[in-house]
mmCIF file with all atom_site columns, C-alpha atoms in Angstrom:
data_model
loop_
_atom_site.group_PDB
_atom_site.id
_atom_site.type_symbol
_atom_site.label_atom_id
_atom_site.label_alt_id
_atom_site.label_comp_id
_atom_site.label_asym_id
_atom_site.label_entity_id
_atom_site.label_seq_id
_atom_site.pdbx_PDB_ins_code
_atom_site.Cartn_x
_atom_site.Cartn_y
_atom_site.Cartn_z
_atom_site.occupancy
_atom_site.B_iso_or_equiv
_atom_site.pdbx_formal_charge
_atom_site.auth_seq_id
_atom_site.auth_comp_id
_atom_site.auth_asym_id
_atom_site.auth_atom_id
_atom_site.pdbx_PDB_model_num
ATOM 1   C CA . UNK A 1 1   ? -133.110 -262.372 -30.493 1.00 0.00 ? 1   UNK A CA 1
ATOM 2   C CA . UNK A 1 2   ? -134.548 -258.821 -30.468 1.00 0.00 ? 2   UNK A CA 1
ATOM 3   C CA . UNK A 1 3   ? -134.835 -257.629 -34.263 1.00 0.00 ? 3   UNK A CA 1
ATOM 4   C CA . UNK A 1 4   ? -135.621 -253.794 -34.622 1.00 0.00 ? 4   UNK A CA 1
ATOM 5   C CA . UNK A 1 5   ? -136.052 -251.229 -37.711 1.00 0.00 ? 5   UNK A CA 1
ATOM 6   C CA . UNK A 1 6   ? -136.310 -247.787 -36.871 1.00 0.00 ? 6   UNK A CA 1
ATOM 7   C CA . UNK A 1 7   ? -135.982 -244.285 -38.788 1.00 0.00 ? 7   UNK A CA 1
ATOM 8   C CA . UNK A 1 8   ? -132.349 -243.267 -38.363 1.00 0.00 ? 8   UNK A CA 1
ATOM 9   C CA . UNK A 1 9   ? -132.315 -239.618 -36.952 1.00 0.00 ? 9   UNK A CA 1
ATOM 10  C CA . UNK A 1 10  ? -129.698 -237.531 -38.310 1.00 0.00 ? 10  UNK A CA 1
ATOM 11  C CA . UNK A 1 11  ? -127.847 -237.224 -34.938 1.00 0.00 ? 11  UNK A CA 1
ATOM 12  C CA . UNK A 1 12  ? -127.204 -241.056 -35.204 1.00 0.00 ? 12  UNK A CA 1
ATOM 13  C CA . UNK A 1 13  ? -126.470 -240.937 -38.924 1.00 0.00 ? 13  UNK A CA 1
ATOM 14  C CA . UNK A 1 14  ? -123.147 -241.691 -38.106 1.00 0.00 ? 14  UNK A CA 1
ATOM 15  C CA . UNK A 1 15  ? -123.948 -245.408 -37.527 1.00 0.00 ? 15  UNK A CA 1
ATOM 16  C CA . UNK A 1 16  ? -125.605 -245.876 -40.920 1.00 0.00 ? 16  UNK A CA 1
ATOM 17  C CA . UNK A 1 17  ? -122.735 -244.175 -42.770 1.00 0.00 ? 17  UNK A CA 1
ATOM 18  C CA . UNK A 1 18  ? -120.494 -246.531 -40.858 1.00 0.00 ? 18  UNK A CA 1
ATOM 19  C CA . UNK A 1 19  ? -122.312 -249.508 -42.363 1.00 0.00 ? 19  UNK A CA 1
ATOM 20  C CA . UNK A 1 20  ? -122.694 -248.018 -45.765 1.00 0.00 ? 20  UNK A CA 1
ATOM 21  C CA . UNK A 1 21  ? -119.042 -248.583 -47.026 1.00 0.00 ? 21  UNK A CA 1
ATOM 22  C CA . UNK A 1 22  ? -119.354 -252.363 -45.831 1.00 0.00 ? 22  UNK A CA 1
ATOM 23  C CA . UNK A 1 23  ? -122.834 -252.714 -48.021 1.00 0.00 ? 23  UNK A CA 1
ATOM 24  C CA . UNK A 1 24  ? -120.882 -251.378 -51.042 1.00 0.00 ? 24  UNK A CA 1
ATOM 25  C CA . UNK A 1 25  ? -117.874 -253.410 -50.445 1.00 0.00 ? 25  UNK A CA 1
ATOM 26  C CA . UNK A 1 26  ? -120.299 -256.352 -50.195 1.00 0.00 ? 26  UNK A CA 1
ATOM 27  C CA . UNK A 1 27  ? -122.285 -255.705 -53.237 1.00 0.00 ? 27  UNK A CA 1
ATOM 28  C CA . UNK A 1 28  ? -119.044 -255.100 -55.403 1.00 0.00 ? 28  UNK A CA 1
ATOM 29  C CA . UNK A 1 29  ? -118.678 -258.775 -55.879 1.00 0.00 ? 29  UNK A CA 1
ATOM 30  C CA . UNK A 1 30  ? -122.243 -259.400 -57.173 1.00 0.00 ? 30  UNK A CA 1
ATOM 31  C CA . UNK A 1 31  ? -121.968 -256.260 -59.391 1.00 0.00 ? 31  UNK A CA 1
ATOM 32  C CA . UNK A 1 32  ? -118.011 -256.988 -60.679 1.00 0.00 ? 32  UNK A CA 1
ATOM 33  C CA . UNK A 1 33  ? -117.098 -253.281 -59.197 1.00 0.00 ? 33  UNK A CA 1
ATOM 34  C CA . UNK A 1 34  ? -113.554 -252.330 -58.311 1.00 0.00 ? 34  UNK A CA 1
ATOM 35  C CA . UNK A 1 35  ? -112.713 -249.518 -56.102 1.00 0.00 ? 35  UNK A CA 1
ATOM 36  C CA . UNK A 1 36  ? -111.434 -246.255 -57.551 1.00 0.00 ? 36  UNK A CA 1
ATOM 37  C CA . UNK A 1 37  ? -107.983 -245.142 -57.260 1.00 0.00 ? 37  UNK A CA 1
ATOM 38  C CA . UNK A 1 38  ? -108.324 -244.183 -53.649 1.00 0.00 ? 38  UNK A CA 1
ATOM 39  C CA . UNK A 1 39  ? -109.729 -247.465 -52.462 1.00 0.00 ? 39  UNK A CA 1
ATOM 40  C CA . UNK A 1 40  ? -113.203 -246.154 -52.279 1.00 0.00 ? 40  UNK A CA 1
ATOM 41  C CA . UNK A 1 41  ? -116.067 -248.273 -53.752 1.00 0.00 ? 41  UNK A CA 1
ATOM 42  C CA . UNK A 1 42  ? -117.724 -244.881 -55.614 1.00 0.00 ? 42  UNK A CA 1
ATOM 43  C CA . UNK A 1 43  ? -117.896 -244.240 -59.521 1.00 0.00 ? 43  UNK A CA 1
ATOM 44  C CA . UNK A 1 44  ? -116.828 -240.717 -58.549 1.00 0.00 ? 44  UNK A CA 1
ATOM 45  C CA . UNK A 1 45  ? -113.318 -239.762 -57.653 1.00 0.00 ? 45  UNK A CA 1
ATOM 46  C CA . UNK A 1 46  ? -114.118 -239.686 -54.095 1.00 0.00 ? 46  UNK A CA 1
ATOM 47  C CA . UNK A 1 47  ? -111.152 -239.876 -52.122 1.00 0.00 ? 47  UNK A CA 1
ATOM 48  C CA . UNK A 1 48  ? -112.231 -240.522 -48.529 1.00 0.00 ? 48  UNK A CA 1
ATOM 49  C CA . UNK A 1 49  ? -115.177 -242.304 -46.785 1.00 0.00 ? 49  UNK A CA 1
ATOM 50  C CA . UNK A 1 50  ? -115.819 -239.183 -45.130 1.00 0.00 ? 50  UNK A CA 1
ATOM 51  C CA . UNK A 1 51  ? -116.399 -237.682 -48.674 1.00 0.00 ? 51  UNK A CA 1
ATOM 52  C CA . UNK A 1 52  ? -118.402 -240.803 -49.614 1.00 0.00 ? 52  UNK A CA 1
ATOM 53  C CA . UNK A 1 53  ? -120.699 -240.200 -46.297 1.00 0.00 ? 53  UNK A CA 1
ATOM 54  C CA . UNK A 1 54  ? -121.707 -236.961 -47.487 1.00 0.00 ? 54  UNK A CA 1
ATOM 55  C CA . UNK A 1 55  ? -123.302 -238.336 -50.498 1.00 0.00 ? 55  UNK A CA 1
ATOM 56  C CA . UNK A 1 56  ? -125.821 -239.971 -48.049 1.00 0.00 ? 56  UNK A CA 1
ATOM 57  C CA . UNK A 1 57  ? -127.091 -236.697 -46.733 1.00 0.00 ? 57  UNK A CA 1
ATOM 58  C CA . UNK A 1 58  ? -129.998 -236.544 -49.102 1.00 0.00 ? 58  UNK A CA 1
ATOM 59  C CA . UNK A 1 59  ? -131.588 -239.283 -46.950 1.00 0.00 ? 59  UNK A CA 1
ATOM 60  C CA . UNK A 1 60  ? -131.891 -236.733 -43.741 1.00 0.00 ? 60  UNK A CA 1
ATOM 61  C CA . UNK A 1 61  ? -132.552 -233.872 -45.865 1.00 0.00 ? 61  UNK A CA 1
ATOM 62  C CA . UNK A 1 62  ? -135.855 -234.811 -47.307 1.00 0.00 ? 62  UNK A CA 1
ATOM 63  C CA . UNK A 1 63  ? -137.463 -236.742 -44.415 1.00 0.00 ? 63  UNK A CA 1
ATOM 64  C CA . UNK A 1 64  ? -140.815 -236.828 -45.933 1.00 0.00 ? 64  UNK A CA 1
ATOM 65  C CA . UNK A 1 65  ? -139.798 -238.238 -49.115 1.00 0.00 ? 65  UNK A CA 1
ATOM 66  C CA . UNK A 1 66  ? -136.664 -240.628 -48.294 1.00 0.00 ? 66  UNK A CA 1
ATOM 67  C CA . UNK A 1 67  ? -136.680 -242.621 -45.131 1.00 0.00 ? 67  UNK A CA 1
ATOM 68  C CA . UNK A 1 68  ? -133.132 -244.037 -43.570 1.00 0.00 ? 68  UNK A CA 1
ATOM 69  C CA . UNK A 1 69  ? -133.764 -247.058 -41.786 1.00 0.00 ? 69  UNK A CA 1
ATOM 70  C CA . UNK A 1 70  ? -131.151 -248.746 -39.189 1.00 0.00 ? 70  UNK A CA 1
ATOM 71  C CA . UNK A 1 71  ? -131.480 -252.360 -38.632 1.00 0.00 ? 71  UNK A CA 1
ATOM 72  C CA . UNK A 1 72  ? -130.566 -253.342 -35.217 1.00 0.00 ? 72  UNK A CA 1
ATOM 73  C CA . UNK A 1 73  ? -130.109 -256.692 -33.201 1.00 0.00 ? 73  UNK A CA 1
ATOM 74  C CA . UNK A 1 74  ? -130.312 -256.682 -29.401 1.00 0.00 ? 74  UNK A CA 1
ATOM 75  C CA . UNK A 1 75  ? -129.376 -253.068 -29.538 1.00 0.00 ? 75  UNK A CA 1
ATOM 76  C CA . UNK A 1 76  ? -126.320 -253.711 -31.847 1.00 0.00 ? 76  UNK A CA 1
ATOM 77  C CA . UNK A 1 77  ? -126.294 -251.961 -35.433 1.00 0.00 ? 77  UNK A CA 1
ATOM 78  C CA . UNK A 1 78  ? -126.679 -254.907 -37.907 1.00 0.00 ? 78  UNK A CA 1
ATOM 79  C CA . UNK A 1 79  ? -127.968 -253.242 -41.092 1.00 0.00 ? 79  UNK A CA 1
ATOM 80  C CA . UNK A 1 80  ? -129.680 -250.752 -43.184 1.00 0.00 ? 80  UNK A CA 1
ATOM 81  C CA . UNK A 1 81  ? -132.737 -250.209 -45.292 1.00 0.00 ? 81  UNK A CA 1
ATOM 82  C CA . UNK A 1 82  ? -133.440 -247.109 -47.498 1.00 0.00 ? 82  UNK A CA 1
ATOM 83  C CA . UNK A 1 83  ? -137.004 -246.418 -48.538 1.00 0.00 ? 83  UNK A CA 1
ATOM 84  C CA . UNK A 1 84  ? -137.759 -243.731 -51.361 1.00 0.00 ? 84  UNK A CA 1
ATOM 85  C CA . UNK A 1 85  ? -140.781 -242.396 -52.564 1.00 0.00 ? 85  UNK A CA 1
ATOM 86  C CA . UNK A 1 86  ? -141.558 -240.358 -55.588 1.00 0.00 ? 86  UNK A CA 1
ATOM 87  C CA . UNK A 1 87  ? -139.642 -238.607 -57.215 1.00 0.00 ? 87  UNK A CA 1
ATOM 88  C CA . UNK A 1 88  ? -136.940 -241.244 -56.362 1.00 0.00 ? 88  UNK A CA 1
ATOM 89  C CA . UNK A 1 89  ? -138.805 -244.140 -57.476 1.00 0.00 ? 89  UNK A CA 1
ATOM 90  C CA . UNK A 1 90  ? -137.664 -245.567 -60.814 1.00 0.00 ? 90  UNK A CA 1
ATOM 91  C CA . UNK A 1 91  ? -140.968 -247.176 -62.173 1.00 0.00 ? 91  UNK A CA 1
ATOM 92  C CA . UNK A 1 92  ? -144.304 -245.273 -62.425 1.00 0.00 ? 92  UNK A CA 1
ATOM 93  C CA . UNK A 1 93  ? -147.445 -246.724 -60.227 1.00 0.00 ? 93  UNK A CA 1
ATOM 94  C CA . UNK A 1 94  ? -145.028 -247.599 -57.455 1.00 0.00 ? 94  UNK A CA 1
ATOM 95  C CA . UNK A 1 95  ? -145.722 -245.616 -54.050 1.00 0.00 ? 95  UNK A CA 1
ATOM 96  C CA . UNK A 1 96  ? -142.352 -247.234 -52.077 1.00 0.00 ? 96  UNK A CA 1
ATOM 97  C CA . UNK A 1 97  ? -139.015 -248.309 -53.353 1.00 0.00 ? 97  UNK A CA 1
ATOM 98  C CA . UNK A 1 98  ? -136.702 -250.322 -51.249 1.00 0.00 ? 98  UNK A CA 1
ATOM 99  C CA . UNK A 1 99  ? -133.963 -248.328 -52.466 1.00 0.00 ? 99  UNK A CA 1
ATOM 100 C CA . UNK A 1 100 ? -131.067 -250.375 -50.605 1.00 0.00 ? 100 UNK A CA 1
ATOM 101 C CA . UNK A 1 101 ? -131.095 -253.180 -48.056 1.00 0.00 ? 101 UNK A CA 1
ATOM 102 C CA . UNK A 1 102 ? -128.261 -254.676 -46.232 1.00 0.00 ? 102 UNK A CA 1
ATOM 103 C CA . UNK A 1 103 ? -127.536 -257.097 -43.262 1.00 0.00 ? 103 UNK A CA 1
ATOM 104 C CA . UNK A 1 104 ? -123.868 -257.673 -42.143 1.00 0.00 ? 104 UNK A CA 1
ATOM 105 C CA . UNK A 1 105 ? -122.741 -260.679 -42.445 1.00 0.00 ? 105 UNK A CA 1
ATOM 106 C CA . UNK A 1 106 ? -122.546 -261.589 -38.707 1.00 0.00 ? 106 UNK A CA 1
ATOM 107 C CA . UNK A 1 107 ? -126.239 -261.398 -38.526 1.00 0.00 ? 107 UNK A CA 1
ATOM 108 C CA . UNK A 1 108 ? -126.807 -263.573 -41.757 1.00 0.00 ? 108 UNK A CA 1
ATOM 109 C CA . UNK A 1 109 ? -128.715 -266.747 -41.847 1.00 0.00 ? 109 UNK A CA 1
ATOM 110 C CA . UNK A 1 110 ? -130.284 -266.296 -38.453 1.00 0.00 ? 110 UNK A CA 1
ATOM 111 C CA . UNK A 1 111 ? -133.641 -264.979 -39.910 1.00 0.00 ? 111 UNK A CA 1
ATOM 112 C CA . UNK A 1 112 ? -132.546 -261.367 -39.482 1.00 0.00 ? 112 UNK A CA 1
ATOM 113 C CA . UNK A 1 113 ? -132.592 -260.037 -42.816 1.00 0.00 ? 113 UNK A CA 1
ATOM 114 C CA . UNK A 1 114 ? -136.232 -261.726 -43.320 1.00 0.00 ? 114 UNK A CA 1
ATOM 115 C CA . UNK A 1 115 ? -137.551 -260.167 -40.164 1.00 0.00 ? 115 UNK A CA 1
ATOM 116 C CA . UNK A 1 116 ? -136.217 -256.847 -40.984 1.00 0.00 ? 116 UNK A CA 1
ATOM 117 C CA . UNK A 1 117 ? -137.440 -256.319 -44.521 1.00 0.00 ? 117 UNK A CA 1
ATOM 118 C CA . UNK A 1 118 ? -141.022 -257.296 -42.922 1.00 0.00 ? 118 UNK A CA 1
ATOM 119 C CA . UNK A 1 119 ? -140.491 -254.799 -40.429 1.00 0.00 ? 119 UNK A CA 1
ATOM 120 C CA . UNK A 1 120 ? -139.419 -252.141 -43.053 1.00 0.00 ? 120 UNK A CA 1
ATOM 121 C CA . UNK A 1 121 ? -142.783 -253.149 -45.090 1.00 0.00 ? 121 UNK A CA 1
ATOM 122 C CA . UNK A 1 122 ? -144.819 -252.752 -42.400 1.00 0.00 ? 122 UNK A CA 1
ATOM 123 C CA . UNK A 1 123 ? -143.717 -249.083 -42.091 1.00 0.00 ? 123 UNK A CA 1
ATOM 124 C CA . UNK A 1 124 ? -145.728 -248.100 -45.240 1.00 0.00 ? 124 UNK A CA 1
ATOM 125 C CA . UNK A 1 125 ? -148.984 -249.736 -46.644 1.00 0.00 ? 125 UNK A CA 1
ATOM 126 C CA . UNK A 1 126 ? -149.225 -249.411 -50.469 1.00 0.00 ? 126 UNK A CA 1
ATOM 127 C CA . UNK A 1 127 ? -147.422 -250.561 -53.641 1.00 0.00 ? 127 UNK A CA 1
ATOM 128 C CA . UNK A 1 128 ? -144.056 -251.550 -53.418 1.00 0.00 ? 128 UNK A CA 1
ATOM 129 C CA . UNK A 1 129 ? -140.773 -252.020 -55.523 1.00 0.00 ? 129 UNK A CA 1
ATOM 130 C CA . UNK A 1 130 ? -137.252 -253.711 -55.097 1.00 0.00 ? 130 UNK A CA 1
ATOM 131 C CA . UNK A 1 131 ? -134.702 -254.592 -57.562 1.00 0.00 ? 131 UNK A CA 1
ATOM 132 C CA . UNK A 1 132 ? -131.765 -256.632 -57.555 1.00 0.00 ? 132 UNK A CA 1
ATOM 133 C CA . UNK A 1 133 ? -129.026 -257.815 -59.903 1.00 0.00 ? 133 UNK A CA 1
ATOM 134 C CA . UNK A 1 134 ? -130.200 -260.592 -61.927 1.00 0.00 ? 134 UNK A CA 1
ATOM 135 C CA . UNK A 1 135 ? -127.245 -262.318 -62.776 1.00 0.00 ? 135 UNK A CA 1
ATOM 136 C CA . UNK A 1 136 ? -126.220 -265.799 -61.344 1.00 0.00 ? 136 UNK A CA 1
ATOM 137 C CA . UNK A 1 137 ? -123.563 -264.043 -59.082 1.00 0.00 ? 137 UNK A CA 1
ATOM 138 C CA . UNK A 1 138 ? -126.576 -262.890 -57.009 1.00 0.00 ? 138 UNK A CA 1
ATOM 139 C CA . UNK A 1 139 ? -128.420 -265.956 -56.898 1.00 0.00 ? 139 UNK A CA 1
ATOM 140 C CA . UNK A 1 140 ? -128.552 -266.124 -53.185 1.00 0.00 ? 140 UNK A CA 1
ATOM 141 C CA . UNK A 1 141 ? -130.014 -262.612 -52.883 1.00 0.00 ? 141 UNK A CA 1
ATOM 142 C CA . UNK A 1 142 ? -132.614 -263.537 -55.519 1.00 0.00 ? 142 UNK A CA 1
ATOM 143 C CA . UNK A 1 143 ? -133.363 -266.815 -53.522 1.00 0.00 ? 143 UNK A CA 1
ATOM 144 C CA . UNK A 1 144 ? -133.757 -264.601 -50.367 1.00 0.00 ? 144 UNK A CA 1
ATOM 145 C CA . UNK A 1 145 ? -136.489 -261.900 -51.952 1.00 0.00 ? 145 UNK A CA 1
ATOM 146 C CA . UNK A 1 146 ? -138.648 -264.832 -53.467 1.00 0.00 ? 146 UNK A CA 1
ATOM 147 C CA . UNK A 1 147 ? -138.656 -266.639 -49.905 1.00 0.00 ? 147 UNK A CA 1
ATOM 148 C CA . UNK A 1 148 ? -139.247 -263.412 -48.283 1.00 0.00 ? 148 UNK A CA 1
ATOM 149 C CA . UNK A 1 149 ? -141.537 -261.834 -50.295 1.00 0.00 ? 149 UNK A CA 1
ATOM 150 C CA . UNK A 1 150 ? -143.595 -265.196 -50.821 1.00 0.00 ? 150 UNK A CA 1
ATOM 151 C CA . UNK A 1 151 ? -143.937 -265.465 -47.016 1.00 0.00 ? 151 UNK A CA 1
ATOM 152 C CA . UNK A 1 152 ? -144.633 -261.761 -46.165 1.00 0.00 ? 152 UNK A CA 1
ATOM 153 C CA . UNK A 1 153 ? -147.409 -261.723 -49.019 1.00 0.00 ? 153 UNK A CA 1
ATOM 154 C CA . UNK A 1 154 ? -148.747 -265.091 -49.299 1.00 0.00 ? 154 UNK A CA 1
ATOM 155 C CA . UNK A 1 155 ? -147.169 -265.529 -52.791 1.00 0.00 ? 155 UNK A CA 1
ATOM 156 C CA . UNK A 1 156 ? -148.933 -262.338 -54.145 1.00 0.00 ? 156 UNK A CA 1
ATOM 157 C CA . UNK A 1 157 ? -145.867 -260.757 -55.570 1.00 0.00 ? 157 UNK A CA 1
ATOM 158 C CA . UNK A 1 158 ? -144.750 -260.465 -59.206 1.00 0.00 ? 158 UNK A CA 1
ATOM 159 C CA . UNK A 1 159 ? -141.157 -260.752 -60.533 1.00 0.00 ? 159 UNK A CA 1
ATOM 160 C CA . UNK A 1 160 ? -139.779 -259.649 -63.751 1.00 0.00 ? 160 UNK A CA 1
ATOM 161 C CA . UNK A 1 161 ? -136.767 -258.334 -65.644 1.00 0.00 ? 161 UNK A CA 1
ATOM 162 C CA . UNK A 1 162 ? -136.437 -254.600 -65.843 1.00 0.00 ? 162 UNK A CA 1
ATOM 163 C CA . UNK A 1 163 ? -134.063 -251.734 -66.460 1.00 0.00 ? 163 UNK A CA 1
ATOM 164 C CA . UNK A 1 164 ? -132.927 -249.307 -64.195 1.00 0.00 ? 164 UNK A CA 1
ATOM 165 C CA . UNK A 1 165 ? -132.144 -245.924 -65.665 1.00 0.00 ? 165 UNK A CA 1
ATOM 166 C CA . UNK A 1 166 ? -128.502 -246.122 -63.690 1.00 0.00 ? 166 UNK A CA 1
ATOM 167 C CA . UNK A 1 167 ? -127.895 -249.285 -62.956 1.00 0.00 ? 167 UNK A CA 1
ATOM 168 C CA . UNK A 1 168 ? -129.135 -251.361 -66.093 1.00 0.00 ? 168 UNK A CA 1
ATOM 169 C CA . UNK A 1 169 ? -130.844 -254.814 -66.197 1.00 0.00 ? 169 UNK A CA 1
ATOM 170 C CA . UNK A 1 170 ? -132.290 -255.723 -62.990 1.00 0.00 ? 170 UNK A CA 1
ATOM 171 C CA . UNK A 1 171 ? -134.659 -258.281 -61.704 1.00 0.00 ? 171 UNK A CA 1
ATOM 172 C CA . UNK A 1 172 ? -137.693 -256.443 -60.454 1.00 0.00 ? 172 UNK A CA 1
ATOM 173 C CA . UNK A 1 173 ? -140.131 -257.349 -57.289 1.00 0.00 ? 173 UNK A CA 1
ATOM 174 C CA . UNK A 1 174 ? -143.456 -255.855 -56.910 1.00 0.00 ? 174 UNK A CA 1
ATOM 175 C CA . UNK A 1 175 ? -146.085 -256.115 -54.417 1.00 0.00 ? 175 UNK A CA 1
ATOM 176 C CA . UNK A 1 176 ? -148.849 -254.394 -52.154 1.00 0.00 ? 176 UNK A CA 1
ATOM 177 C CA . UNK A 1 177 ? -149.455 -254.748 -48.429 1.00 0.00 ? 177 UNK A CA 1
ATOM 178 C CA . UNK A 1 178 ? -152.641 -252.451 -48.524 1.00 0.00 ? 178 UNK A CA 1
#
């Protein structure tokens, strides 16, 4: 199995845009979210997936600040990883923030997500942060990040409760890979 992570160029952004609604549907269960009146998982009154897709434009409009990665397995789109830098980081003293990370269900429990996360982290050396839902509904994700970060950092990461300015209470993981 060949797992790759690469920056998604704007001309291929449609692939990442195809995956994004699946990601939002997947995390809706964890966050207890419901679709809006148009059947789209967005807070705003977005009426189509095309409209929702336009919200992702910022990831290609700021190429030295925001980094949209596409995860692939044997050449097939398998997920996404969105990495942000200042000013899109919710915490001070962090250089890189894993804003979103998602692997399609078809590719789960095969080591794809762990390897993809490691490949994403290797793109930038410095201090990293990622956050996830702290509730029991999200135990599998919490276990995944603990295992992945323990393996990747040799146990040198921190975990604490925190608050995201938009999402509320979060479980915050930090580590350095420099």
